[in-house]
């Protein structure tokens, strides 16, 4: 019995030290957090919600690039889809194009060393972002660069939720069809994506000696938008302001619904004030406890009259917040506490009726592949699920 209590005390002390490290690290990091909000621009923006289409279009733009290819993903893997991209990047580097590949250290651990060495030998500049370091080691382990940005010749840009791998093209039976949203941009906003890429490169390597070709003069497009990046501090405040401006409806698409108390309260308040609130989440889960944690927030939403749809035809990885008939936010941030307080993210605010109408049409197709969660079904969940829900909520900051 004494041994048990000694072990228990040691575990408690270790957990306390880890939590202290994380929260002290977050407080210290605030001074250098990178959270630019760019001025409003106009670009031509295309919504892509099929992984195969995205990869085809992106690889086509990479092939057409003549001066620079700058690619940043949270996840790439040791699979055929990733290796096809690696091969293309090598080919472009060997042809004299400036090629940079930025990858999150944690998210892209599955890439094998020979693949990395082959790219580097071909002239591809490969860098891993957010490597663990001291001080605040445990805090840095939790930091993720969750951005997905690609820029070719400084003229064509991509940003959104898709990573590069077989599952994102619907090639993994475990997940089936993978629904996500990505944007292809041409016009003024591409410079902002290039600026973010360059800043992340310099912040992690100390240098960003890129040629003048990555900063061409860009034409004005047709769709007004604003790009902003977050680093764990400003996103909650931004979302609260977005929700407060809603007059008719709010639609949230997210793979992980783990909000803060103020965000949950803001949605309930909006619904009570007559705003239609709709939430679309996946029925499947790709990480432990995230689905269970989300259930602890559903009761208040259902009681307020919010609609919750659970996408069942594959996996739902969409990150979108759509308000009224004109305002869409699409990017890399999930509606969860990891994106709010830990991850480096990027979103695009689009204020355009025609584009938002297209987003709603795509969401309507998603809803057709979803099941409405009713109060009756919510109450029928098994008692064995409850402990997992409680544990998920307790760990929600890190899920």
CSV table of C-alpha atoms in Angstrom, one decimal:
chain,number,residue,atom,x,y,z
A,1,UNK,CA,0.0,0.0,0.0
A,2,UNK,CA,2.9,2.4,0.8
A,3,UNK,CA,4.4,1.7,-2.6
A,4,UNK,CA,1.1,2.6,-4.3
A,5,UNK,CA,0.9,5.9,-2.5
A,6,UNK,CA,4.5,6.7,-3.3
A,7,UNK,CA,3.9,6.0,-7.0
A,8,UNK,CA,0.7,8.1,-6.9
A,9,UNK,CA,2.5,11.0,-5.3
A,10,UNK,CA,5.3,10.8,-7.9
A,11,UNK,CA,2.8,10.7,-10.7
A,12,UNK,CA,0.9,13.7,-9.3
A,13,UNK,CA,4.2,15.7,-8.9
A,14,UNK,CA,5.2,14.9,-12.5
A,15,UNK,CA,1.8,15.9,-13.9
A,16,UNK,CA,2.0,19.1,-11.9
A,17,UNK,CA,5.5,19.9,-13.2
A,18,UNK,CA,4.4,19.2,-16.8
A,19,UNK,CA,1.3,21.5,-16.5
A,20,UNK,CA,3.4,24.2,-14.9
A,21,UNK,CA,5.9,23.9,-17.7
A,22,UNK,CA,3.2,24.2,-20.3
A,23,UNK,CA,1.4,27.2,-18.8
A,24,UNK,CA,4.6,29.0,-17.9
A,25,UNK,CA,5.8,28.3,-21.4
A,26,UNK,CA,2.6,29.7,-22.9
A,27,UNK,CA,2.9,32.9,-20.8
A,28,UNK,CA,6.5,33.4,-21.9
A,29,UNK,CA,5.8,32.7,-25.6
A,30,UNK,CA,3.2,35.4,-25.7
A,31,UNK,CA,5.9,38.0,-26.2
A,32,UNK,CA,7.0,36.5,-29.5
A,33,UNK,CA,3.7,35.0,-30.8
A,34,UNK,CA,3.2,35.7,-34.5
A,35,UNK,CA,-0.4,36.8,-35.1
A,36,UNK,CA,-0.5,39.2,-38.1
A,37,UNK,CA,-3.8,40.5,-39.5
A,38,UNK,CA,-3.4,41.6,-43.1
A,39,UNK,CA,-5.3,44.4,-44.7
A,40,UNK,CA,-8.3,43.6,-46.8
A,41,UNK,CA,-7.5,42.5,-50.3
A,42,UNK,CA,-9.3,41.2,-53.4
A,43,UNK,CA,-8.4,37.9,-55.0
A,44,UNK,CA,-10.0,35.3,-57.2
A,45,UNK,CA,-10.7,32.4,-54.9
A,46,UNK,CA,-11.8,28.8,-55.8
A,47,UNK,CA,-13.3,26.5,-53.2
A,48,UNK,CA,-12.0,22.9,-53.5
A,49,UNK,CA,-13.5,20.1,-51.3
A,50,UNK,CA,-12.1,17.0,-52.9
A,51,UNK,CA,-8.6,15.8,-51.9
A,52,UNK,CA,-7.9,14.3,-55.3
A,53,UNK,CA,-8.9,17.5,-57.1
A,54,UNK,CA,-6.7,19.5,-54.8
A,55,UNK,CA,-3.6,17.4,-55.3
A,56,UNK,CA,-4.1,17.4,-59.0
A,57,UNK,CA,-4.5,21.2,-59.2
A,58,UNK,CA,-1.6,21.8,-56.9
A,59,UNK,CA,0.8,19.5,-58.7
A,60,UNK,CA,-0.2,21.1,-62.0
A,61,UNK,CA,0.6,24.5,-60.6
A,62,UNK,CA,3.9,23.2,-59.2
A,63,UNK,CA,4.8,21.8,-62.7
A,64,UNK,CA,4.1,25.2,-64.2
A,65,UNK,CA,6.2,27.1,-61.7
A,66,UNK,CA,9.3,28.8,-63.2
A,67,UNK,CA,11.0,30.5,-60.3
A,68,UNK,CA,9.7,29.3,-56.8
A,69,UNK,CA,7.7,26.6,-55.1
A,70,UNK,CA,7.1,27.1,-51.4
A,71,UNK,CA,5.1,24.3,-49.7
A,72,UNK,CA,4.1,24.0,-46.0
A,73,UNK,CA,2.0,21.2,-44.5
A,74,UNK,CA,1.3,20.0,-41.1
A,75,UNK,CA,1.3,16.3,-42.2
A,76,UNK,CA,3.0,14.5,-45.0
A,77,UNK,CA,3.6,10.8,-44.8
A,78,UNK,CA,5.6,7.8,-46.1
A,79,UNK,CA,3.0,6.8,-48.7
A,80,UNK,CA,2.5,7.0,-52.4
A,81,UNK,CA,0.6,10.3,-52.4
A,82,UNK,CA,3.4,12.0,-50.4
A,83,UNK,CA,6.2,10.4,-52.4
A,84,UNK,CA,4.6,11.6,-55.7
A,85,UNK,CA,4.8,15.2,-54.3
A,86,UNK,CA,8.4,14.6,-53.1
A,87,UNK,CA,9.4,13.4,-56.6
A,88,UNK,CA,7.8,16.5,-58.2
A,89,UNK,CA,9.6,18.8,-55.8
A,90,UNK,CA,12.9,17.1,-56.5
A,91,UNK,CA,12.3,17.5,-60.3
A,92,UNK,CA,11.6,21.2,-59.9
A,93,UNK,CA,14.6,21.8,-57.7
A,94,UNK,CA,16.9,20.0,-60.2
A,95,UNK,CA,15.5,22.3,-62.9
A,96,UNK,CA,16.7,25.3,-61.0
A,97,UNK,CA,13.5,26.3,-59.3
A,98,UNK,CA,13.8,27.6,-55.7
A,99,UNK,CA,11.9,24.8,-53.7
A,100,UNK,CA,11.2,25.0,-50.0
A,101,UNK,CA,9.3,22.4,-48.0
A,102,UNK,CA,8.3,23.2,-44.5
A,103,UNK,CA,6.8,20.5,-42.3
A,104,UNK,CA,5.6,20.3,-38.7
A,105,UNK,CA,8.1,18.3,-36.6
A,106,UNK,CA,5.3,16.4,-34.8
A,107,UNK,CA,2.8,16.0,-37.7
A,108,UNK,CA,5.3,14.7,-40.3
A,109,UNK,CA,7.3,12.2,-38.2
A,110,UNK,CA,6.4,9.3,-40.5
A,111,UNK,CA,8.5,10.6,-43.4
A,112,UNK,CA,11.5,8.3,-43.7
A,113,UNK,CA,15.0,9.7,-43.6
A,114,UNK,CA,16.1,8.4,-47.1
A,115,UNK,CA,13.2,10.4,-48.7
A,116,UNK,CA,14.3,13.5,-46.9
A,117,UNK,CA,18.0,13.1,-47.8
A,118,UNK,CA,17.1,12.4,-51.5
A,119,UNK,CA,15.1,15.7,-51.6
A,120,UNK,CA,17.9,17.6,-49.9
A,121,UNK,CA,20.5,16.2,-52.3
A,122,UNK,CA,18.3,17.3,-55.2
A,123,UNK,CA,18.3,20.9,-53.9
A,124,UNK,CA,15.0,21.0,-52.0
A,125,UNK,CA,15.3,23.1,-48.8
A,126,UNK,CA,13.5,20.9,-46.2
A,127,UNK,CA,12.9,22.2,-42.7
A,128,UNK,CA,11.0,20.9,-39.8
A,129,UNK,CA,9.1,23.5,-37.7
A,130,UNK,CA,8.6,23.6,-33.9
A,131,UNK,CA,11.2,21.1,-32.9
A,132,UNK,CA,11.1,20.5,-29.1
A,133,UNK,CA,13.5,22.6,-27.1
A,134,UNK,CA,14.3,24.0,-23.7
A,135,UNK,CA,13.2,26.0,-21.8
A,136,UNK,CA,9.6,24.9,-21.4
A,137,UNK,CA,10.2,21.5,-23.1
A,138,UNK,CA,6.7,20.2,-22.6
A,139,UNK,CA,5.1,23.4,-23.9
A,140,UNK,CA,7.2,23.2,-27.1
A,141,UNK,CA,6.2,19.5,-27.6
A,142,UNK,CA,2.6,20.7,-27.7
A,143,UNK,CA,3.2,23.5,-30.2
A,144,UNK,CA,2.2,22.6,-33.7
A,145,UNK,CA,2.4,24.5,-37.0
A,146,UNK,CA,-1.0,23.5,-38.3
A,147,UNK,CA,-0.9,25.7,-41.3
A,148,UNK,CA,-1.2,24.3,-44.9
A,149,UNK,CA,0.1,26.9,-47.3
A,150,UNK,CA,1.5,26.5,-50.8
A,151,UNK,CA,2.7,29.4,-53.1
A,152,UNK,CA,4.1,29.1,-56.6
A,153,UNK,CA,6.0,31.9,-58.2
A,154,UNK,CA,4.4,34.3,-55.7
A,155,UNK,CA,1.3,34.3,-57.9
A,156,UNK,CA,-0.8,31.2,-57.1
A,157,UNK,CA,-1.6,30.3,-53.5
A,158,UNK,CA,-3.3,27.5,-51.6
A,159,UNK,CA,-4.6,27.4,-48.0
A,160,UNK,CA,-7.0,25.2,-46.2
A,161,UNK,CA,-7.6,22.0,-44.2
A,162,UNK,CA,-6.1,19.2,-46.4
A,163,UNK,CA,-2.8,17.6,-45.7
A,164,UNK,CA,-0.9,15.3,-48.1
A,165,UNK,CA,-1.5,11.6,-47.6
A,166,UNK,CA,-3.6,8.7,-48.8
A,167,UNK,CA,-6.4,9.2,-46.3
A,168,UNK,CA,-7.0,12.8,-47.5
A,169,UNK,CA,-7.7,11.4,-50.9
A,170,UNK,CA,-10.2,8.9,-49.5
A,171,UNK,CA,-7.7,6.0,-50.0
A,172,UNK,CA,-7.9,4.7,-46.4
A,173,UNK,CA,-10.8,2.3,-45.7
A,174,UNK,CA,-10.8,3.3,-42.0
A,175,UNK,CA,-12.0,6.8,-43.0
A,176,UNK,CA,-13.5,6.4,-46.4
A,177,UNK,CA,-14.3,9.7,-48.2
A,178,UNK,CA,-12.5,12.6,-46.6
A,179,UNK,CA,-14.4,15.8,-46.7
A,180,UNK,CA,-12.4,19.0,-46.3
A,181,UNK,CA,-12.2,22.6,-47.7
A,182,UNK,CA,-9.3,24.2,-49.4
A,183,UNK,CA,-8.9,27.5,-51.2
A,184,UNK,CA,-6.9,28.2,-54.4
A,185,UNK,CA,-6.1,31.9,-54.7
A,186,UNK,CA,-4.7,34.2,-57.4
A,187,UNK,CA,-4.5,38.0,-56.9
A,188,UNK,CA,-3.5,40.3,-54.1
A,189,UNK,CA,-4.0,37.8,-51.2
A,190,UNK,CA,-1.2,35.5,-52.5
A,191,UNK,CA,1.4,38.0,-51.2
A,192,UNK,CA,0.0,37.6,-47.6
A,193,UNK,CA,0.3,33.8,-47.9
A,194,UNK,CA,3.9,34.3,-49.1
A,195,UNK,CA,4.6,36.6,-46.2
A,196,UNK,CA,3.3,34.0,-43.7
A,197,UNK,CA,5.4,31.3,-45.4
A,198,UNK,CA,8.5,33.5,-45.3
A,199,UNK,CA,8.0,34.4,-41.6
A,200,UNK,CA,7.6,30.8,-40.5
A,201,UNK,CA,10.7,29.9,-42.4
A,202,UNK,CA,12.7,32.7,-40.8
A,203,UNK,CA,11.3,32.2,-37.3
A,204,UNK,CA,12.4,28.5,-37.4
A,205,UNK,CA,15.6,28.7,-39.3
A,206,UNK,CA,16.9,32.2,-38.6
A,207,UNK,CA,17.1,33.0,-42.3
A,208,UNK,CA,14.8,33.5,-45.3
A,209,UNK,CA,17.0,34.5,-48.2
A,210,UNK,CA,14.3,34.3,-51.0
A,211,UNK,CA,14.7,35.9,-54.4
A,212,UNK,CA,12.7,39.0,-55.6
A,213,UNK,CA,10.7,36.7,-57.9
A,214,UNK,CA,8.5,35.6,-54.9
A,215,UNK,CA,7.2,39.2,-54.6
A,216,UNK,CA,5.7,40.0,-58.0
A,217,UNK,CA,3.2,42.7,-58.7
A,218,UNK,CA,-0.3,41.1,-58.4
A,219,UNK,CA,-3.6,42.0,-60.0
A,220,UNK,CA,-6.7,42.7,-58.0
A,221,UNK,CA,-9.2,39.9,-58.0
A,222,UNK,CA,-13.0,39.9,-57.6
A,223,UNK,CA,-13.5,38.6,-54.0
A,224,UNK,CA,-12.9,40.8,-51.0
A,225,UNK,CA,-11.1,38.9,-48.1
A,226,UNK,CA,-8.8,39.3,-45.2
A,227,UNK,CA,-6.1,36.8,-44.1
A,228,UNK,CA,-5.0,36.5,-40.5
A,229,UNK,CA,-2.7,34.1,-38.7
A,230,UNK,CA,-3.0,33.0,-35.0
A,231,UNK,CA,-0.5,31.6,-32.6
A,232,UNK,CA,-2.6,30.6,-29.6
A,233,UNK,CA,-3.7,33.9,-28.2
A,234,UNK,CA,-6.2,35.9,-30.5
A,235,UNK,CA,-8.4,33.3,-32.1
A,236,UNK,CA,-11.0,33.0,-29.4
A,237,UNK,CA,-11.5,36.7,-29.3
A,238,UNK,CA,-11.8,36.8,-33.1
A,239,UNK,CA,-14.4,34.0,-33.2
A,240,UNK,CA,-16.4,35.7,-30.4
A,241,UNK,CA,-16.5,38.9,-32.5
A,242,UNK,CA,-17.6,36.9,-35.6
A,243,UNK,CA,-20.4,35.2,-33.7
A,244,UNK,CA,-21.6,38.4,-32.2
A,245,UNK,CA,-22.1,40.0,-35.6
A,246,UNK,CA,-24.5,37.2,-36.8
A,247,UNK,CA,-28.1,38.3,-37.4
A,248,UNK,CA,-29.7,35.3,-39.1
A,249,UNK,CA,-27.6,32.2,-39.0
A,250,UNK,CA,-24.3,30.7,-37.9
A,251,UNK,CA,-22.9,27.5,-39.4
A,252,UNK,CA,-19.8,25.8,-37.8
A,253,UNK,CA,-18.1,23.0,-39.6
A,254,UNK,CA,-15.4,21.3,-37.6
A,255,UNK,CA,-13.9,17.8,-37.0
A,256,UNK,CA,-13.4,18.6,-33.3
A,257,UNK,CA,-15.9,20.6,-31.3
A,258,UNK,CA,-14.2,21.5,-28.1
A,259,UNK,CA,-15.0,25.1,-27.5
A,260,UNK,CA,-14.2,27.4,-24.5
A,261,UNK,CA,-16.9,28.4,-22.1
A,262,UNK,CA,-17.3,31.9,-23.7
A,263,UNK,CA,-17.6,30.5,-27.2
A,264,UNK,CA,-20.2,27.9,-26.0
A,265,UNK,CA,-22.2,30.6,-24.2
A,266,UNK,CA,-22.0,32.9,-27.3
A,267,UNK,CA,-23.6,30.3,-29.5
A,268,UNK,CA,-26.3,29.5,-27.0
A,269,UNK,CA,-27.0,33.2,-26.6
A,270,UNK,CA,-27.1,33.7,-30.4
A,271,UNK,CA,-29.7,30.9,-30.7
A,272,UNK,CA,-31.8,32.4,-27.9
A,273,UNK,CA,-31.7,35.7,-29.7
A,274,UNK,CA,-33.3,34.0,-32.8
A,275,UNK,CA,-30.1,33.2,-34.8
A,276,UNK,CA,-30.2,29.7,-36.4
A,277,UNK,CA,-27.1,27.8,-35.2
A,278,UNK,CA,-26.0,24.7,-37.0
A,279,UNK,CA,-23.0,22.5,-36.2
A,280,UNK,CA,-21.6,19.8,-38.5
A,281,UNK,CA,-19.2,17.3,-37.0
A,282,UNK,CA,-17.9,13.8,-38.0
A,283,UNK,CA,-19.6,10.6,-36.7
A,284,UNK,CA,-16.2,8.9,-36.9
A,285,UNK,CA,-13.1,9.9,-34.9
A,286,UNK,CA,-9.5,10.0,-36.0
A,287,UNK,CA,-8.1,10.8,-32.5
A,288,UNK,CA,-8.8,9.3,-29.1
A,289,UNK,CA,-11.4,11.1,-26.9
A,290,UNK,CA,-12.2,14.0,-29.2
A,291,UNK,CA,-15.6,12.7,-30.2
A,292,UNK,CA,-16.3,11.9,-26.5
A,293,UNK,CA,-15.2,15.3,-25.3
A,294,UNK,CA,-17.5,17.0,-27.9
A,295,UNK,CA,-20.5,15.2,-26.4
A,296,UNK,CA,-20.1,17.0,-23.1
A,297,UNK,CA,-21.0,20.3,-25.0
A,298,UNK,CA,-23.9,19.0,-27.0
A,299,UNK,CA,-26.6,19.1,-24.3
A,300,UNK,CA,-26.6,22.9,-23.9
A,301,UNK,CA,-26.7,23.3,-27.7
A,302,UNK,CA,-29.6,21.0,-28.1
A,303,UNK,CA,-31.5,22.5,-25.2
A,304,UNK,CA,-31.1,25.9,-26.9
A,305,UNK,CA,-32.5,24.6,-30.2
A,306,UNK,CA,-29.2,24.4,-32.1
A,307,UNK,CA,-29.0,21.7,-34.9
A,308,UNK,CA,-26.1,19.2,-34.7
A,309,UNK,CA,-25.4,17.1,-37.8
A,310,UNK,CA,-23.0,14.1,-37.7
A,311,UNK,CA,-21.4,13.4,-41.0
A,312,UNK,CA,-21.4,9.6,-41.6
A,313,UNK,CA,-20.2,9.2,-45.2
A,314,UNK,CA,-16.5,9.1,-44.5
A,315,UNK,CA,-14.6,11.6,-42.2
A,316,UNK,CA,-15.5,15.2,-41.8
A,317,UNK,CA,-12.4,17.4,-41.5
A,318,UNK,CA,-13.8,20.8,-42.7
A,319,UNK,CA,-12.8,24.0,-40.9
A,320,UNK,CA,-15.4,26.7,-41.7
A,321,UNK,CA,-17.4,29.3,-39.9
A,322,UNK,CA,-20.2,30.8,-42.0
A,323,UNK,CA,-22.3,33.8,-40.9
A,324,UNK,CA,-25.5,35.1,-42.5
A,325,UNK,CA,-25.5,35.3,-46.3
A,326,UNK,CA,-22.2,36.9,-47.0
A,327,UNK,CA,-19.4,36.0,-44.5
A,328,UNK,CA,-17.3,32.8,-44.7
A,329,UNK,CA,-14.2,31.9,-42.7
A,330,UNK,CA,-12.2,29.0,-44.2
A,331,UNK,CA,-8.7,28.0,-43.1
A,332,UNK,CA,-6.7,25.6,-40.9
A,333,UNK,CA,-8.2,26.2,-37.5
A,334,UNK,CA,-10.5,23.7,-35.8
A,335,UNK,CA,-13.2,24.8,-33.3
A,336,UNK,CA,-11.2,23.3,-30.5
A,337,UNK,CA,-8.9,24.4,-27.7
A,338,UNK,CA,-5.7,23.1,-29.4
A,339,UNK,CA,-6.3,25.5,-32.3
A,340,UNK,CA,-7.4,28.3,-30.0
A,341,UNK,CA,-4.5,28.1,-27.6
A,342,UNK,CA,-1.6,26.0,-28.9
A,343,UNK,CA,-1.5,25.7,-32.7
A,344,UNK,CA,-0.2,28.1,-35.3
A,345,UNK,CA,-3.1,28.6,-37.7
A,346,UNK,CA,-4.2,30.7,-40.7
A,347,UNK,CA,-7.7,31.6,-41.7
A,348,UNK,CA,-9.3,33.5,-44.6
A,349,UNK,CA,-12.3,35.8,-44.0
A,350,UNK,CA,-14.3,36.2,-47.1
A,351,UNK,CA,-17.0,38.8,-47.3
A,352,UNK,CA,-18.8,38.0,-50.5
A,353,UNK,CA,-22.4,36.9,-51.1
A,354,UNK,CA,-21.8,34.8,-54.2
A,355,UNK,CA,-18.9,32.9,-52.6
A,356,UNK,CA,-20.8,32.3,-49.4
A,357,UNK,CA,-23.7,31.0,-51.4
A,358,UNK,CA,-21.3,28.4,-53.0
A,359,UNK,CA,-20.0,27.5,-49.5
A,360,UNK,CA,-23.6,27.0,-48.2
A,361,UNK,CA,-24.4,24.8,-51.3
A,362,UNK,CA,-21.4,22.6,-50.5
A,363,UNK,CA,-22.5,22.4,-46.8
A,364,UNK,CA,-26.0,21.4,-47.9
A,365,UNK,CA,-24.5,18.5,-49.7
A,366,UNK,CA,-22.5,17.6,-46.6
A,367,UNK,CA,-25.7,17.7,-44.5
A,368,UNK,CA,-27.3,15.2,-46.9
A,369,UNK,CA,-24.6,12.8,-45.9
A,370,UNK,CA,-25.2,13.5,-42.2
A,371,UNK,CA,-27.5,12.4,-39.4
A,372,UNK,CA,-29.3,14.9,-37.2
A,373,UNK,CA,-28.5,14.4,-33.6
A,374,UNK,CA,-31.8,14.6,-31.6
A,375,UNK,CA,-32.3,15.0,-27.9
A,376,UNK,CA,-33.7,11.4,-27.7
A,377,UNK,CA,-30.6,9.9,-29.4
A,378,UNK,CA,-28.3,12.0,-27.3
A,379,UNK,CA,-29.8,10.6,-24.2
A,380,UNK,CA,-29.6,7.0,-25.5
A,381,UNK,CA,-25.8,7.0,-25.6
A,382,UNK,CA,-24.4,4.2,-23.4
A,383,UNK,CA,-23.4,4.6,-19.8
A,384,UNK,CA,-20.0,3.1,-20.7
A,385,UNK,CA,-19.3,6.2,-22.9
A,386,UNK,CA,-19.7,8.6,-20.0
A,387,UNK,CA,-16.3,8.1,-18.3
A,388,UNK,CA,-14.6,8.6,-21.7
A,389,UNK,CA,-16.6,11.9,-22.1
A,390,UNK,CA,-15.5,13.1,-18.7
A,391,UNK,CA,-11.8,12.2,-19.4
A,392,UNK,CA,-12.0,13.8,-22.8
A,393,UNK,CA,-13.3,17.1,-21.3
A,394,UNK,CA,-10.6,17.0,-18.6
A,395,UNK,CA,-8.0,16.7,-21.3
A,396,UNK,CA,-9.7,18.9,-23.8
A,397,UNK,CA,-6.9,21.6,-23.8
A,398,UNK,CA,-4.5,19.0,-25.3
A,399,UNK,CA,-6.7,17.0,-27.6
